[in-house]
Amino acid sequence: MQRRLHSLVALVASALALASCSGVQPLMAPAGPEARTLAHLGWFVLITFCIVTVVMWGLIFWVAARRRGTLAEHEPWNAPNDKRWVAVGGFLIPAIILATIFVMTLRTLRAFPMGDAEMHMGEAAIVLTGHQWWWEVEYRLGATHEHVTTANEIHIPAGQPVDIELQTRDVIHSFWVPRLHGKVDLVPGITNRIRLQADDPGLFRGECAEYCGPQHAHMILLVQSDSPSDFDGWLAHQRQPAVAPASAEAERGQQVFMNSACELCHTVRGTSARGLVGPDLTHIGSRKGLAANAYPNTTAYLEAWVTHAQSLKPNAQMPNITAFTGEDLRALVTYLEGLQ
Ligand code: CUA
């Protein structure tokens, strides 16, 4: 018995450890004004229903404890007293609770401006486009030539609202970063807008929240909130074209990249690679994850991703490129990691 208890405790402890290292994102711990508005409604609903549950179980136990004896000894079910219980407990109280929650939900919805007219603004700062199965992030800050495209990571300045347009290239996806904003769908042919704000610098994890195909669960979005000066520095860096290869090996890697199928699908600004099928790789080395953050951006995973993408993310558009082996592969990975 004791051993079973120990193994149960160990199981719970390991589950908690796993949850914490993969970054639990509790929506009841909001990190921005939009999420806070939702959390207020969430707490109200949660507490109300806890009270209702406790009262209901209390009544059930009370009835079970009081009503002993045979059915014949009871009053008829439609006695005036019973009717009052049904009218008040079955209709009046639920109606009041549900109406209150309905009104509070409508008020919460009004706190989320969805269209241009309501948001009183020009062009959004960021256009987020969903793909099967990754996120394209285009920054439209500054003049047209300063617009910049990256993938799977959104950087925002802490304490400042950022307007984001949501679009999709294929099927319906859904933006969801629990600690910053609720779910908003990316719908074909429709542009939705949200306003995103984080109180403090930090890293927040989001997921695609609408089933969009076999790799839906591997469509992870990171939101990095930086201090405003760090954000400006980051954006200025992203605007730079790719750095030139820093070593002979990286130079060889660049040749491998440019002489293969890579450049047909990916863009590396400042080079001849202008493909638009897959994510922009101009600064891939500076990103935290691979395959829409399904895997960490490490040398081993980068090698595995290039050669066996279909094992890591079956059905993704990235093919297995098993032609890359040995020194070519190492040089290619060195080149990609150097794209800081
Ligand atoms: Cu994209 Cu689910």
PDB file of C-alpha atoms in Angstrom, residues 86-300:
ATOM      1  CA  VAL A  86     -39.043  23.794  -7.932  1.00  0.00           C
ATOM      2  CA  ALA A  87     -39.982  27.376  -8.829  1.00  0.00           C
ATOM      3  CA  VAL A  88     -37.224  29.038  -6.794  1.00  0.00           C
ATOM      4  CA  GLY A  89     -34.456  26.429  -6.956  1.00  0.00           C
ATOM      5  CA  GLY A  90     -35.207  25.087 -10.414  1.00  0.00           C
ATOM      6  CA  PHE A  91     -36.078  28.267 -12.305  1.00  0.00           C
ATOM      7  CA  LEU A  92     -35.573  31.551 -10.456  1.00  0.00           C
ATOM      8  CA  ILE A  93     -32.055  31.053  -9.069  1.00  0.00           C
ATOM      9  CA  PRO A  94     -30.621  29.453 -12.279  1.00  0.00           C
ATOM     10  CA  ALA A  95     -32.235  32.233 -14.348  1.00  0.00           C
ATOM     11  CA  ILE A  96     -30.630  34.936 -12.197  1.00  0.00           C
ATOM     12  CA  ILE A  97     -27.193  33.247 -12.313  1.00  0.00           C
ATOM     13  CA  LEU A  98     -27.267  32.540 -16.059  1.00  0.00           C
ATOM     14  CA  ALA A  99     -28.575  36.042 -16.892  1.00  0.00           C
ATOM     15  CA  THR A 100     -25.807  37.620 -14.779  1.00  0.00           C
ATOM     16  CA  ILE A 101     -23.141  35.556 -16.554  1.00  0.00           C
ATOM     17  CA  PHE A 102     -24.689  36.370 -19.936  1.00  0.00           C
ATOM     18  CA  VAL A 103     -24.548  40.119 -19.229  1.00  0.00           C
ATOM     19  CA  MET A 104     -20.986  39.872 -17.903  1.00  0.00           C
ATOM     20  CA  THR A 105     -19.927  37.916 -21.023  1.00  0.00           C
ATOM     21  CA  LEU A 106     -21.419  40.600 -23.291  1.00  0.00           C
ATOM     22  CA  ARG A 107     -19.585  43.304 -21.316  1.00  0.00           C
ATOM     23  CA  THR A 108     -16.335  41.322 -21.623  1.00  0.00           C
ATOM     24  CA  LEU A 109     -16.832  40.952 -25.388  1.00  0.00           C
ATOM     25  CA  ARG A 110     -17.266  44.727 -25.694  1.00  0.00           C
ATOM     26  CA  ALA A 111     -13.821  45.185 -24.143  1.00  0.00           C
ATOM     27  CA  PHE A 112     -12.311  43.530 -27.244  1.00  0.00           C
ATOM     28  CA  PRO A 113     -12.402  45.819 -30.277  1.00  0.00           C
ATOM     29  CA  MET A 114     -12.426  43.662 -33.387  1.00  0.00           C
ATOM     30  CA  GLY A 115     -12.664  45.982 -36.381  1.00  0.00           C
ATOM     31  CA  ASP A 116     -10.879  49.028 -37.842  1.00  0.00           C
ATOM     32  CA  ALA A 117     -13.672  51.419 -36.916  1.00  0.00           C
ATOM     33  CA  GLU A 118     -13.607  50.356 -33.285  1.00  0.00           C
ATOM     34  CA  MET A 119      -9.837  50.391 -33.035  1.00  0.00           C
ATOM     35  CA  HIS A 120      -9.358  53.870 -34.535  1.00  0.00           C
ATOM     36  CA  MET A 121      -6.086  53.015 -36.139  1.00  0.00           C
ATOM     37  CA  GLY A 122      -4.258  52.722 -39.369  1.00  0.00           C
ATOM     38  CA  GLU A 123      -2.324  49.719 -40.486  1.00  0.00           C
ATOM     39  CA  ALA A 124      -1.634  47.016 -37.936  1.00  0.00           C
ATOM     40  CA  ALA A 125       1.946  46.734 -36.649  1.00  0.00           C
ATOM     41  CA  ILE A 126       2.065  43.000 -37.273  1.00  0.00           C
ATOM     42  CA  VAL A 127       0.362  40.719 -39.781  1.00  0.00           C
ATOM     43  CA  LEU A 128       0.222  37.153 -38.514  1.00  0.00           C
ATOM     44  CA  THR A 129      -0.501  34.544 -41.182  1.00  0.00           C
ATOM     45  CA  GLY A 130      -1.327  30.942 -40.358  1.00  0.00           C
ATOM     46  CA  HIS A 131       0.084  28.157 -42.517  1.00  0.00           C
ATOM     47  CA  GLN A 132      -0.157  24.385 -42.216  1.00  0.00           C
ATOM     48  CA  TRP A 133       1.693  24.241 -39.773  1.00  0.00           C
ATOM     49  CA  TRP A 134       3.616  27.357 -38.886  1.00  0.00           C
ATOM     50  CA  TRP A 135       3.146  31.074 -38.258  1.00  0.00           C
ATOM     51  CA  GLU A 136       4.368  33.807 -40.597  1.00  0.00           C
ATOM     52  CA  VAL A 137       5.006  37.096 -38.767  1.00  0.00           C
ATOM     53  CA  GLU A 138       5.312  40.272 -40.822  1.00  0.00           C
ATOM     54  CA  TYR A 139       6.303  43.533 -39.133  1.00  0.00           C
ATOM     55  CA  ARG A 140       4.794  46.549 -40.894  1.00  0.00           C
ATOM     56  CA  LEU A 141       6.381  49.155 -38.644  1.00  0.00           C
ATOM     57  CA  GLY A 142       8.104  52.015 -40.462  1.00  0.00           C
ATOM     58  CA  ALA A 143       8.395  52.578 -44.211  1.00  0.00           C
ATOM     59  CA  THR A 144       7.675  49.773 -46.678  1.00  0.00           C
ATOM     60  CA  HIS A 145      11.351  48.941 -47.144  1.00  0.00           C
ATOM     61  CA  GLU A 146      11.625  48.500 -43.366  1.00  0.00           C
ATOM     62  CA  HIS A 147       8.934  45.804 -43.242  1.00  0.00           C
ATOM     63  CA  VAL A 148      10.368  42.519 -42.195  1.00  0.00           C
ATOM     64  CA  THR A 149       9.154  38.917 -42.114  1.00  0.00           C
ATOM     65  CA  THR A 150      10.040  36.232 -39.625  1.00  0.00           C
ATOM     66  CA  ALA A 151       8.333  33.120 -38.293  1.00  0.00           C
ATOM     67  CA  ASN A 152       6.889  31.400 -35.233  1.00  0.00           C
ATOM     68  CA  GLU A 153       8.017  34.098 -32.784  1.00  0.00           C
ATOM     69  CA  ILE A 154       6.382  37.455 -32.126  1.00  0.00           C
ATOM     70  CA  HIS A 155       8.395  40.128 -30.350  1.00  0.00           C
ATOM     71  CA  ILE A 156       6.494  42.997 -28.746  1.00  0.00           C
ATOM     72  CA  PRO A 157       7.520  45.938 -26.554  1.00  0.00           C
ATOM     73  CA  ALA A 158       6.375  45.457 -22.927  1.00  0.00           C
ATOM     74  CA  GLY A 159       3.696  47.825 -21.677  1.00  0.00           C
ATOM     75  CA  GLN A 160       2.630  48.939 -25.162  1.00  0.00           C
ATOM     76  CA  PRO A 161      -0.448  47.803 -27.081  1.00  0.00           C
ATOM     77  CA  VAL A 162       0.359  46.174 -30.425  1.00  0.00           C
ATOM     78  CA  ASP A 163      -2.298  45.769 -33.110  1.00  0.00           C
ATOM     79  CA  ILE A 164      -2.130  42.490 -34.996  1.00  0.00           C
ATOM     80  CA  GLU A 165      -3.966  41.398 -38.129  1.00  0.00           C
ATOM     81  CA  LEU A 166      -4.787  37.701 -38.304  1.00  0.00           C
ATOM     82  CA  GLN A 167      -4.936  35.955 -41.677  1.00  0.00           C
ATOM     83  CA  THR A 168      -4.554  32.443 -43.011  1.00  0.00           C
ATOM     84  CA  ARG A 169      -3.005  31.073 -46.186  1.00  0.00           C
ATOM     85  CA  ASP A 170      -4.940  27.783 -46.111  1.00  0.00           C
ATOM     86  CA  VAL A 171      -7.392  26.447 -43.502  1.00  0.00           C
ATOM     87  CA  ILE A 172      -8.804  27.912 -40.266  1.00  0.00           C
ATOM     88  CA  HIS A 173      -6.235  28.275 -37.494  1.00  0.00           C
ATOM     89  CA  SER A 174      -6.692  29.976 -34.148  1.00  0.00           C
ATOM     90  CA  PHE A 175      -4.426  32.384 -32.293  1.00  0.00           C
ATOM     91  CA  TRP A 176      -4.224  31.609 -28.584  1.00  0.00           C
ATOM     92  CA  VAL A 177      -1.645  32.862 -26.109  1.00  0.00           C
ATOM     93  CA  PRO A 178      -3.441  32.104 -22.810  1.00  0.00           C
ATOM     94  CA  ARG A 179      -1.578  34.558 -20.584  1.00  0.00           C
ATOM     95  CA  LEU A 180      -1.961  37.442 -23.055  1.00  0.00           C
ATOM     96  CA  HIS A 181      -5.116  36.985 -25.131  1.00  0.00           C
ATOM     97  CA  GLY A 182      -8.048  34.663 -25.718  1.00  0.00           C
ATOM     98  CA  LYS A 183      -8.644  32.607 -28.837  1.00  0.00           C
ATOM     99  CA  VAL A 184      -9.266  34.442 -32.109  1.00  0.00           C
ATOM    100  CA  ASP A 185      -9.628  32.484 -35.344  1.00  0.00           C
ATOM    101  CA  LEU A 186      -7.615  32.997 -38.521  1.00  0.00           C
ATOM    102  CA  VAL A 187     -10.298  32.507 -41.171  1.00  0.00           C
ATOM    103  CA  PRO A 188      -9.766  32.221 -44.960  1.00  0.00           C
ATOM    104  CA  GLY A 189     -10.873  35.398 -46.725  1.00  0.00           C
ATOM    105  CA  ILE A 190     -11.369  37.334 -43.476  1.00  0.00           C
ATOM    106  CA  THR A 191      -8.930  39.548 -41.602  1.00  0.00           C
ATOM    107  CA  ASN A 192      -9.433  39.607 -37.835  1.00  0.00           C
ATOM    108  CA  ARG A 193      -7.683  42.124 -35.616  1.00  0.00           C
ATOM    109  CA  ILE A 194      -6.554  41.911 -32.054  1.00  0.00           C
ATOM    110  CA  ARG A 195      -4.726  44.213 -29.676  1.00  0.00           C
ATOM    111  CA  LEU A 196      -1.986  42.471 -27.734  1.00  0.00           C
ATOM    112  CA  GLN A 197      -0.179  43.834 -24.709  1.00  0.00           C
ATOM    113  CA  ALA A 198       2.156  42.332 -22.114  1.00  0.00           C
ATOM    114  CA  ASP A 199       2.686  44.143 -18.800  1.00  0.00           C
ATOM    115  CA  ASP A 200       6.309  43.103 -18.351  1.00  0.00           C
ATOM    116  CA  PRO A 201       9.143  41.524 -20.318  1.00  0.00           C
ATOM    117  CA  GLY A 202       8.820  37.756 -20.536  1.00  0.00           C
ATOM    118  CA  LEU A 203       8.299  34.783 -22.817  1.00  0.00           C
ATOM    119  CA  PHE A 204       4.780  33.507 -23.410  1.00  0.00           C
ATOM    120  CA  ARG A 205       3.758  30.348 -25.175  1.00  0.00           C
ATOM    121  CA  GLY A 206       0.787  30.054 -27.468  1.00  0.00           C
ATOM    122  CA  GLU A 207      -0.747  27.297 -29.547  1.00  0.00           C
ATOM    123  CA  CYS A 208      -2.909  27.015 -32.580  1.00  0.00           C
ATOM    124  CA  ALA A 209      -6.293  26.442 -30.965  1.00  0.00           C
ATOM    125  CA  GLU A 210      -8.322  25.170 -33.927  1.00  0.00           C
ATOM    126  CA  TYR A 211      -7.742  21.728 -35.417  1.00  0.00           C
ATOM    127  CA  CYS A 212      -6.036  22.394 -38.740  1.00  0.00           C
ATOM    128  CA  GLY A 213      -4.658  19.022 -39.819  1.00  0.00           C
ATOM    129  CA  PRO A 214      -2.388  16.251 -38.568  1.00  0.00           C
ATOM    130  CA  GLN A 215       0.297  18.621 -37.218  1.00  0.00           C
ATOM    131  CA  HIS A 216      -2.095  21.018 -35.488  1.00  0.00           C
ATOM    132  CA  ALA A 217      -0.513  20.201 -32.118  1.00  0.00           C
ATOM    133  CA  HIS A 218       2.917  21.173 -33.502  1.00  0.00           C
ATOM    134  CA  MET A 219       1.911  24.732 -34.343  1.00  0.00           C
ATOM    135  CA  ILE A 220       3.346  26.614 -31.408  1.00  0.00           C
ATOM    136  CA  LEU A 221       3.734  30.366 -31.254  1.00  0.00           C
ATOM    137  CA  LEU A 222       6.089  32.170 -28.887  1.00  0.00           C
ATOM    138  CA  VAL A 223       5.504  35.762 -27.829  1.00  0.00           C
ATOM    139  CA  GLN A 224       8.612  37.474 -26.501  1.00  0.00           C
ATOM    140  CA  SER A 225       7.894  40.677 -24.638  1.00  0.00           C
ATOM    141  CA  ASP A 226      11.011  42.866 -24.466  1.00  0.00           C
ATOM    142  CA  SER A 227      11.736  46.216 -22.874  1.00  0.00           C
ATOM    143  CA  PRO A 228      10.979  48.905 -25.505  1.00  0.00           C
ATOM    144  CA  SER A 229      14.698  49.569 -26.114  1.00  0.00           C
ATOM    145  CA  ASP A 230      15.444  45.835 -26.476  1.00  0.00           C
ATOM    146  CA  PHE A 231      12.512  45.539 -28.878  1.00  0.00           C
ATOM    147  CA  ASP A 232      13.821  48.420 -31.011  1.00  0.00           C
ATOM    148  CA  GLY A 233      17.240  46.756 -31.088  1.00  0.00           C
ATOM    149  CA  TRP A 234      15.719  43.409 -32.031  1.00  0.00           C
ATOM    150  CA  LEU A 235      13.642  44.927 -34.834  1.00  0.00           C
ATOM    151  CA  ALA A 236      16.617  46.895 -36.185  1.00  0.00           C
ATOM    152  CA  HIS A 237      18.600  43.653 -36.257  1.00  0.00           C
ATOM    153  CA  GLN A 238      15.795  41.744 -37.997  1.00  0.00           C
ATOM    154  CA  ARG A 239      15.719  44.430 -40.688  1.00  0.00           C
ATOM    155  CA  GLN A 240      19.331  43.686 -41.589  1.00  0.00           C
ATOM    156  CA  PRO A 241      19.901  41.238 -44.447  1.00  0.00           C
ATOM    157  CA  ALA A 242      21.531  37.917 -43.576  1.00  0.00           C
ATOM    158  CA  VAL A 243      25.120  38.102 -42.355  1.00  0.00           C
ATOM    159  CA  ALA A 244      27.804  36.819 -44.682  1.00  0.00           C
ATOM    160  CA  PRO A 245      29.213  33.367 -43.785  1.00  0.00           C
ATOM    161  CA  ALA A 246      31.822  33.815 -41.053  1.00  0.00           C
ATOM    162  CA  SER A 247      33.967  30.779 -41.876  1.00  0.00           C
ATOM    163  CA  ALA A 248      35.013  28.591 -44.801  1.00  0.00           C
ATOM    164  CA  GLU A 249      32.660  25.887 -43.509  1.00  0.00           C
ATOM    165  CA  ALA A 250      29.718  28.300 -43.320  1.00  0.00           C
ATOM    166  CA  GLU A 251      30.553  29.484 -46.835  1.00  0.00           C
ATOM    167  CA  ARG A 252      30.440  25.892 -48.047  1.00  0.00           C
ATOM    168  CA  GLY A 253      27.114  25.534 -46.225  1.00  0.00           C
ATOM    169  CA  GLN A 254      25.762  28.564 -48.042  1.00  0.00           C
ATOM    170  CA  GLN A 255      26.712  26.990 -51.374  1.00  0.00           C
ATOM    171  CA  VAL A 256      24.973  23.765 -50.370  1.00  0.00           C
ATOM    172  CA  PHE A 257      21.855  25.782 -49.501  1.00  0.00           C
ATOM    173  CA  MET A 258      21.851  27.856 -52.683  1.00  0.00           C
ATOM    174  CA  ASN A 259      22.554  24.870 -54.983  1.00  0.00           C
ATOM    175  CA  SER A 260      19.747  22.732 -53.591  1.00  0.00           C
ATOM    176  CA  ALA A 261      15.972  22.777 -53.220  1.00  0.00           C
ATOM    177  CA  CYS A 262      16.260  24.918 -50.041  1.00  0.00           C
ATOM    178  CA  GLU A 263      16.214  28.235 -51.877  1.00  0.00           C
ATOM    179  CA  LEU A 264      13.063  27.306 -53.811  1.00  0.00           C
ATOM    180  CA  CYS A 265      11.014  27.329 -50.615  1.00  0.00           C
ATOM    181  CA  HIS A 266      12.869  29.641 -48.223  1.00  0.00           C
ATOM    182  CA  THR A 267      13.973  33.260 -48.274  1.00  0.00           C
ATOM    183  CA  VAL A 268      17.320  34.411 -46.923  1.00  0.00           C
ATOM    184  CA  ARG A 269      17.324  38.163 -47.450  1.00  0.00           C
ATOM    185  CA  GLY A 270      20.490  39.446 -49.081  1.00  0.00           C
ATOM    186  CA  THR A 271      20.957  36.215 -51.074  1.00  0.00           C
ATOM    187  CA  SER A 272      19.390  34.660 -54.159  1.00  0.00           C
ATOM    188  CA  ALA A 273      17.068  32.542 -51.959  1.00  0.00           C
ATOM    189  CA  ARG A 274      13.591  34.026 -52.339  1.00  0.00           C
ATOM    190  CA  GLY A 275      11.234  31.106 -51.836  1.00  0.00           C
ATOM    191  CA  LEU A 276       7.925  31.877 -50.178  1.00  0.00           C
ATOM    192  CA  VAL A 277       6.636  28.407 -49.337  1.00  0.00           C
ATOM    193  CA  GLY A 278       8.389  27.946 -45.996  1.00  0.00           C
ATOM    194  CA  PRO A 279       9.509  30.273 -43.199  1.00  0.00           C
ATOM    195  CA  ASP A 280      11.940  33.147 -43.857  1.00  0.00           C
ATOM    196  CA  LEU A 281      15.362  31.948 -42.675  1.00  0.00           C
ATOM    197  CA  THR A 282      17.236  35.278 -42.719  1.00  0.00           C
ATOM    198  CA  HIS A 283      17.736  35.138 -38.931  1.00  0.00           C
ATOM    199  CA  ILE A 284      16.904  31.477 -38.247  1.00  0.00           C
ATOM    200  CA  GLY A 285      19.943  31.159 -35.969  1.00  0.00           C
ATOM    201  CA  SER A 286      18.446  33.676 -33.528  1.00  0.00           C
ATOM    202  CA  ARG A 287      15.134  31.861 -33.149  1.00  0.00           C
ATOM    203  CA  LYS A 288      14.320  29.635 -30.183  1.00  0.00           C
ATOM    204  CA  GLY A 289      12.650  26.748 -31.951  1.00  0.00           C
ATOM    205  CA  LEU A 290      12.367  24.708 -35.126  1.00  0.00           C
ATOM    206  CA  ALA A 291       9.291  23.338 -36.902  1.00  0.00           C
ATOM    207  CA  ALA A 292       6.986  25.990 -35.349  1.00  0.00           C
ATOM    208  CA  ASN A 293       8.687  25.527 -31.975  1.00  0.00           C
ATOM    209  CA  ALA A 294       7.954  21.809 -31.880  1.00  0.00           C
ATOM    210  CA  TYR A 295      11.689  21.268 -31.272  1.00  0.00           C
ATOM    211  CA  PRO A 296      14.475  23.379 -29.759  1.00  0.00           C
ATOM    212  CA  ASN A 297      16.804  25.130 -32.178  1.00  0.00           C
ATOM    213  CA  THR A 298      19.926  23.052 -31.511  1.00  0.00           C
ATOM    214  CA  THR A 299      22.574  21.628 -33.843  1.00  0.00           C
ATOM    215  CA  ALA A 300      21.278  18.061 -33.453  1.00  0.00           C
TER     216      ALA A 300
END
